[in-house]
Short mmCIF file of C-alpha atoms in Angstrom, two decimals:
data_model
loop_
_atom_site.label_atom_id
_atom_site.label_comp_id
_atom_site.label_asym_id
_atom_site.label_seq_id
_atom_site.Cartn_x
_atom_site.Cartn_y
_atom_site.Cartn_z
CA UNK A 228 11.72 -152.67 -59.83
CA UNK A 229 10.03 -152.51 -56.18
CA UNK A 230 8.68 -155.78 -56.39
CA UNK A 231 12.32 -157.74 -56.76
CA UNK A 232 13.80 -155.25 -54.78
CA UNK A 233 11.60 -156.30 -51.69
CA UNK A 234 12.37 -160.33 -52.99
CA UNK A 235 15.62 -159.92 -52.53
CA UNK A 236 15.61 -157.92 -49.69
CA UNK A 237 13.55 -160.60 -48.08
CA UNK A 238 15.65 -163.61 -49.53
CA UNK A 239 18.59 -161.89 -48.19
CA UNK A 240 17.55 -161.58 -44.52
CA UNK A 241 16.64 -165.16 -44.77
CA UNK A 242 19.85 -166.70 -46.10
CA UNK A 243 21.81 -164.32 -43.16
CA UNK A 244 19.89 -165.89 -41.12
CA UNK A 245 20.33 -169.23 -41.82
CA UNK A 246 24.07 -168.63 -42.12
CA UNK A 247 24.41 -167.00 -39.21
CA UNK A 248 27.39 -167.82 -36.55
CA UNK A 249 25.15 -166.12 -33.73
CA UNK A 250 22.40 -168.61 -32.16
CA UNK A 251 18.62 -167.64 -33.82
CA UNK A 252 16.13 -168.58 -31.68
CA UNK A 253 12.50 -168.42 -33.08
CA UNK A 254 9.86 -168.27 -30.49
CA UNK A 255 6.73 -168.57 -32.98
CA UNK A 256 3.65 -167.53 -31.01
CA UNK A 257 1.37 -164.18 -30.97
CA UNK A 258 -1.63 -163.45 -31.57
CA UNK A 259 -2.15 -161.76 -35.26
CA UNK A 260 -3.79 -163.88 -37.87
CA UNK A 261 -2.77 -163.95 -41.39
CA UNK A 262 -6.11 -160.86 -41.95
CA UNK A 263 -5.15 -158.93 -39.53
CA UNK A 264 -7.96 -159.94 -37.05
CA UNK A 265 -6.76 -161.07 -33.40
CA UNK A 266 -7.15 -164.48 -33.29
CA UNK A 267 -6.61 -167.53 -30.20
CA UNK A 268 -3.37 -168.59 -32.55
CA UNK A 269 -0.28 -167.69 -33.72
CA UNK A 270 -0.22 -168.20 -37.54
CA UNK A 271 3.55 -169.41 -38.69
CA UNK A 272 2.92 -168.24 -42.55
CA UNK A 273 4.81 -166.74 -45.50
CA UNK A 274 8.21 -165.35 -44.11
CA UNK A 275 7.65 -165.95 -40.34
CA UNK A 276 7.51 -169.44 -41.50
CA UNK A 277 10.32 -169.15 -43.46
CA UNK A 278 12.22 -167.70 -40.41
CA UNK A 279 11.32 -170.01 -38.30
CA UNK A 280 12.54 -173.12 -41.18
CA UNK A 281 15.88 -171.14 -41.02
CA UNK A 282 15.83 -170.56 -37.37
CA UNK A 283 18.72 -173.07 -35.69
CA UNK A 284 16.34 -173.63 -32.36
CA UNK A 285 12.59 -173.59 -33.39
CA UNK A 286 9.86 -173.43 -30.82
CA UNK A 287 5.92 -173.44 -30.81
CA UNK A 288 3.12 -173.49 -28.57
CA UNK A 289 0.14 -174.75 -28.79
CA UNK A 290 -1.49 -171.79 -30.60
CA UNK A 291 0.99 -172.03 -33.22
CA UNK A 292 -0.79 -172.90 -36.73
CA UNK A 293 1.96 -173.61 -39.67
CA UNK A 294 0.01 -172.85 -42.99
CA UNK A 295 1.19 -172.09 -46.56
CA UNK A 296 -2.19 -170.94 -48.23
CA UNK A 297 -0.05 -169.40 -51.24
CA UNK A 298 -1.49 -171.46 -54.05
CA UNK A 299 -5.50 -170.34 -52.79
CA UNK A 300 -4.29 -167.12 -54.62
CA UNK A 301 -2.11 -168.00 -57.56
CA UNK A 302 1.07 -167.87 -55.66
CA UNK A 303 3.60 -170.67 -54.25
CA UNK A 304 5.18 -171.10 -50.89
CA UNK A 305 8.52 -169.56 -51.05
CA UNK A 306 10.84 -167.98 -48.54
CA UNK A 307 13.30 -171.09 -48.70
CA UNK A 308 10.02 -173.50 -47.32
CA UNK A 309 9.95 -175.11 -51.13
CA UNK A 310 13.99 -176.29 -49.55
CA UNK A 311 14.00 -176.03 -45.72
CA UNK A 312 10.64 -177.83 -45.20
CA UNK A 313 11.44 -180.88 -47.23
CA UNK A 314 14.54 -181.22 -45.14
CA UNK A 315 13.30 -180.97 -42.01
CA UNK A 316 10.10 -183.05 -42.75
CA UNK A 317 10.37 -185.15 -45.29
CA UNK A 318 9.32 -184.27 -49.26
CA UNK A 319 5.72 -185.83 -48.83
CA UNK A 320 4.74 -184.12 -45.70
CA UNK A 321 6.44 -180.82 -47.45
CA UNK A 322 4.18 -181.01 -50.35
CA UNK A 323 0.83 -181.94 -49.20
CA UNK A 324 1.04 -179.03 -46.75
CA UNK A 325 2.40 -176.59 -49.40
CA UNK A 326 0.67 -177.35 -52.30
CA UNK A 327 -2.85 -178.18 -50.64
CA UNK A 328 -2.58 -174.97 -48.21
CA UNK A 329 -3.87 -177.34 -44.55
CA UNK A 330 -2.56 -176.02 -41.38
CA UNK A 331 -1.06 -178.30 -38.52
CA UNK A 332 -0.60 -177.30 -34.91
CA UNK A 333 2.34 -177.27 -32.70
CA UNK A 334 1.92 -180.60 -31.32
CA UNK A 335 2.48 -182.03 -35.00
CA UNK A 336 5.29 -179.14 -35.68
CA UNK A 337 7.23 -181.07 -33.39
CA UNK A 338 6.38 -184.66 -34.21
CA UNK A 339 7.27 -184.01 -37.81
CA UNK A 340 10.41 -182.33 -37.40
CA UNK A 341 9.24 -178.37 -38.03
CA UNK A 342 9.63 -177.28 -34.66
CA UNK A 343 12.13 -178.65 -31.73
CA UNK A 344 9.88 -177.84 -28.97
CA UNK A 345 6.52 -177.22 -27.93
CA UNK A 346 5.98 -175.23 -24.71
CA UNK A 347 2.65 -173.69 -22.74
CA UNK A 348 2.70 -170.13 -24.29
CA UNK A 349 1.97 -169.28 -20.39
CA UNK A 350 5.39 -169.58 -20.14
CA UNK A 351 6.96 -167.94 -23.23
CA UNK A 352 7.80 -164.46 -21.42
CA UNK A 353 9.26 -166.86 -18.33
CA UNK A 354 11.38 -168.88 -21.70
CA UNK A 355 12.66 -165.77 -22.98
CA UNK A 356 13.80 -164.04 -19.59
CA UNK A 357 15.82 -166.94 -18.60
CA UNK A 358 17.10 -166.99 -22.35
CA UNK A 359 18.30 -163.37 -22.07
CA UNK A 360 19.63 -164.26 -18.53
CA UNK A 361 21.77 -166.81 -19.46
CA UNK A 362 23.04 -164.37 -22.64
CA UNK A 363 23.66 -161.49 -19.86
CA UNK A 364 26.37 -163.63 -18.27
CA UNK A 365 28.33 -164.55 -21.42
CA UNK A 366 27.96 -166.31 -25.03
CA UNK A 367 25.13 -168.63 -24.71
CA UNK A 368 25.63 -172.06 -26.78
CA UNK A 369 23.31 -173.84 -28.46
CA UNK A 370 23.07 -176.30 -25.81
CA UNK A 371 22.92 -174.07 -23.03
CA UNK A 372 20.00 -172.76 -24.87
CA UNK A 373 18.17 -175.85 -25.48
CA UNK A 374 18.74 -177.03 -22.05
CA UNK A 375 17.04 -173.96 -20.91
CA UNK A 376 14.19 -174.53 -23.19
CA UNK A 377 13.91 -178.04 -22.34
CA UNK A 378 13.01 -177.08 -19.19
CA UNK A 379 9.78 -176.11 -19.98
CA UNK A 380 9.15 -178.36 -23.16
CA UNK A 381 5.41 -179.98 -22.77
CA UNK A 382 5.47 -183.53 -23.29
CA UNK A 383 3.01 -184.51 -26.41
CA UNK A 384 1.09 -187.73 -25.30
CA UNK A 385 1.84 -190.66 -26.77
CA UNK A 386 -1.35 -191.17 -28.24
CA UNK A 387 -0.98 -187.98 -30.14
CA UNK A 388 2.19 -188.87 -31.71
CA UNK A 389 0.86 -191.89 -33.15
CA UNK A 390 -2.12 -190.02 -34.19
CA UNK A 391 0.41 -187.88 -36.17
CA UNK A 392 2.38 -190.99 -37.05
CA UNK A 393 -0.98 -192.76 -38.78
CA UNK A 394 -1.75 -189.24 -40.45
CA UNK A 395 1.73 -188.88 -42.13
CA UNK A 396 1.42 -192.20 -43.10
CA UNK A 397 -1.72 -191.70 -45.17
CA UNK A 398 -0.69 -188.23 -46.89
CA UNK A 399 3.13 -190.10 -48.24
CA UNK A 400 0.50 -192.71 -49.33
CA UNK A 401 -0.25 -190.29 -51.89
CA UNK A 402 2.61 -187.70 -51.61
CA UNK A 403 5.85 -189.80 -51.73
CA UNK A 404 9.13 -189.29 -50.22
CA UNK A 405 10.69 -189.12 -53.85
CA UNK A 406 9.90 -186.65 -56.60
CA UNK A 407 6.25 -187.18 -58.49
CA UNK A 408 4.55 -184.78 -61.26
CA UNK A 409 1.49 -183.34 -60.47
CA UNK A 410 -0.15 -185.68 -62.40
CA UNK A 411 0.84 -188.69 -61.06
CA UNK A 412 -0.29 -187.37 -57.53
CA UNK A 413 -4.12 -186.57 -58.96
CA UNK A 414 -3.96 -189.56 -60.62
CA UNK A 415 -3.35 -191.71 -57.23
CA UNK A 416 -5.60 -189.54 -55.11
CA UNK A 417 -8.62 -189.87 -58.13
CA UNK A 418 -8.00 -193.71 -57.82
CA UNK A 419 -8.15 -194.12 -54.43
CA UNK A 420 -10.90 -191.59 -54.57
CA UNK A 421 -12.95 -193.22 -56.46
CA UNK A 422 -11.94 -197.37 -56.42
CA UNK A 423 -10.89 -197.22 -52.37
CA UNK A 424 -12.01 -199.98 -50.54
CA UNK A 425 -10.57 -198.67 -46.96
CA UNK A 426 -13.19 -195.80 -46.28
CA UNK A 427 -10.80 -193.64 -44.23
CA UNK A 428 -8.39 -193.37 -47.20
CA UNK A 429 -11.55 -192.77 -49.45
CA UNK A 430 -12.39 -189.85 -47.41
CA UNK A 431 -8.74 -188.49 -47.51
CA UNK A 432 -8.23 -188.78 -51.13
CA UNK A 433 -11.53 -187.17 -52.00
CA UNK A 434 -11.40 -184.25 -49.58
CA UNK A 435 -7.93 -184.00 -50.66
CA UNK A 436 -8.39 -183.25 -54.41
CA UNK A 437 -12.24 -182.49 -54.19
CA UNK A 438 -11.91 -180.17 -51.23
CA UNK A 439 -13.88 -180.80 -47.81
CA UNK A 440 -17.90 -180.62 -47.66
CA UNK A 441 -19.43 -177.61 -46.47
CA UNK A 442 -21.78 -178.26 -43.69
CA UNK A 443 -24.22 -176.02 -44.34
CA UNK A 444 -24.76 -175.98 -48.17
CA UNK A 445 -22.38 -179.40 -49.45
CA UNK A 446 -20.12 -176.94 -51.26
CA UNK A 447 -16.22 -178.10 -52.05
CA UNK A 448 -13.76 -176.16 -49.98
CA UNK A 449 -9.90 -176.18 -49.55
CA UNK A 450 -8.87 -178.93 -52.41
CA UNK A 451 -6.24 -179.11 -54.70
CA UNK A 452 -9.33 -178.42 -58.09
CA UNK A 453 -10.12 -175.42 -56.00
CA UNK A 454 -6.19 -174.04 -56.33
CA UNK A 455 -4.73 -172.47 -58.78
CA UNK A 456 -3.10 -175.29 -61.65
CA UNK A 457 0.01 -173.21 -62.58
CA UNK A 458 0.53 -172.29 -58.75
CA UNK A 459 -0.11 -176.15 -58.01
CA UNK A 460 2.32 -176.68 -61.00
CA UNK A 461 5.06 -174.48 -60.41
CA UNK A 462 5.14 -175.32 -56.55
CA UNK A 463 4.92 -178.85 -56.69
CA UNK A 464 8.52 -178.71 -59.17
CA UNK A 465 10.40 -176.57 -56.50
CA UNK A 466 9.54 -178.92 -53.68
CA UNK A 467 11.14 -181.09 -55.94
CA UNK A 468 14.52 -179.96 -57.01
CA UNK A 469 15.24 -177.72 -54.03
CA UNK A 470 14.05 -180.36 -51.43
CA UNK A 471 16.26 -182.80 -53.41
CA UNK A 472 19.42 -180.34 -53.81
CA UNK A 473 19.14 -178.73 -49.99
CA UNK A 474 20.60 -175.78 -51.02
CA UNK A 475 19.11 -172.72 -49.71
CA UNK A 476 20.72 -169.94 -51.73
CA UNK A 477 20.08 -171.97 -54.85
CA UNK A 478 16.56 -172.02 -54.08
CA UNK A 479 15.74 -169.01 -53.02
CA UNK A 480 17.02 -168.00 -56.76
CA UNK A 481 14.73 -170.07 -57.95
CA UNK A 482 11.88 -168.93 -55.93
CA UNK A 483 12.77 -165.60 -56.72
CA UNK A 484 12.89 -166.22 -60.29
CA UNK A 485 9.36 -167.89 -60.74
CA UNK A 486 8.16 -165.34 -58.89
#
């Protein structure tokens, strides 16, 4: 039917492309938001952030936004992100982002292990002509390639990596580095929720599950009791097994199967 047909299609171009002897370089910037509607960033979501997991040299600006807003609409991240992003990031990190559909910027991309470099995307068409020099002359290596990039690589302060470092902390508070149910993650983020004595990690439990305030009329927005349960479900058991096995072509089946 057209609907697995375009799966595996998909699946397929991913998995070459992970595979692939040539260097992929991702370059994940633009201007097109996820509607349609031009927008100051470049959204990394669905299969451009699944080609840029699967990517060997990844690289964001700072208009990049990583999101996986798949279970807002009874879906699941897919694409290989229920394996790749695990990997690269850690299970806890993998699964907040996936299941509770947040974005994060560039900046954290890099500090939690998404993205290998974050440069100005002033200089993006400067990046990819000296990329495509270097290729003119001959076979460019990965670490020609990176040393190119590095080049122009921005420098996140110091006091934004530990920033990120104190916010990764908090969400494996609550979404572990080791397989958990469902269950036991509502159940830790209801506690703390509810029994917290540390007001910051109040805040972050409730918002979590209960979904941010509205400012205007109080109303709940963006938590995991405003997703869908079966998408919540379904996603939070692939992060586990195919984060835990790391193999991609195993997942994608899988993916491709609960879909």
């Amino acid at each position: 039917d057209p609907a697995t047909h375009s799966f595996s299609e998909e699946y397929g171009v991913l998995l070459k492309t992970a595979r692939s002897q040539n260097l992929v370089i991702t370059l994940a910037d633009g201007t097109a938001g996820p509607n349609g509607f031009a927008t100051p960033w470049a959204w990394a979501v669905g299969a451009h952030n699944g080609l840029l997991g699967a990517s060997r040299i990844r690289v964001v600006t700072e208009r990049t936004r990583v999101m996986m807003p798949e279970t807002n609409i009874g879906l699941f991240p897919d694409v290989g992100v229920t394996s790749l992003m695990p990997q690269r990031m850690g299970l806890g990190l993998a699964k907040y982002f996936g299941l509770t559909g947040h974005w994060f910027g560039g900046d954290a991309a890099v500090v939690y292990g998404w993205a290998d470099d974050l440069i100005d995307s002033a200089d993006l068409d400067r990046v990819e002509a000296a990329l495509q020099e270097a290729a003119a002359r001959g076979p460019l290596s990965e670490a020609a390639a990176r040393g190119i990039i590095g080049r122009f690589a921005k420098e996140i302060p110091a006091e934004r990596r530990e920033e990120l470092k104190r916010e990764r902390r908090l969400i494996e508070r609550f979404f572990p580095n080791e397989p958990a149910t469902l269950a036991e993650i509502v159940r830790g983020l209801k506690r703390a929720a509810t029994r917290g004595r540390d007001p910051a990690v109040r805040q972050f439990a409730d918002w979590t599950l209960n979904g941010v305030p509205d400012e205007h009329n109080g109303a709940r927005r963006n938590g995991l009791r405003q997703r869908s349960l079966i998408s919540l479900i379904a996603a939070n058991h692939l992060f586990d097994i195919n984060g835990g096995e790391g193999d991609l072509a195993r997942s994608l089946e899988r993916e491709a199967r609960v879909a």
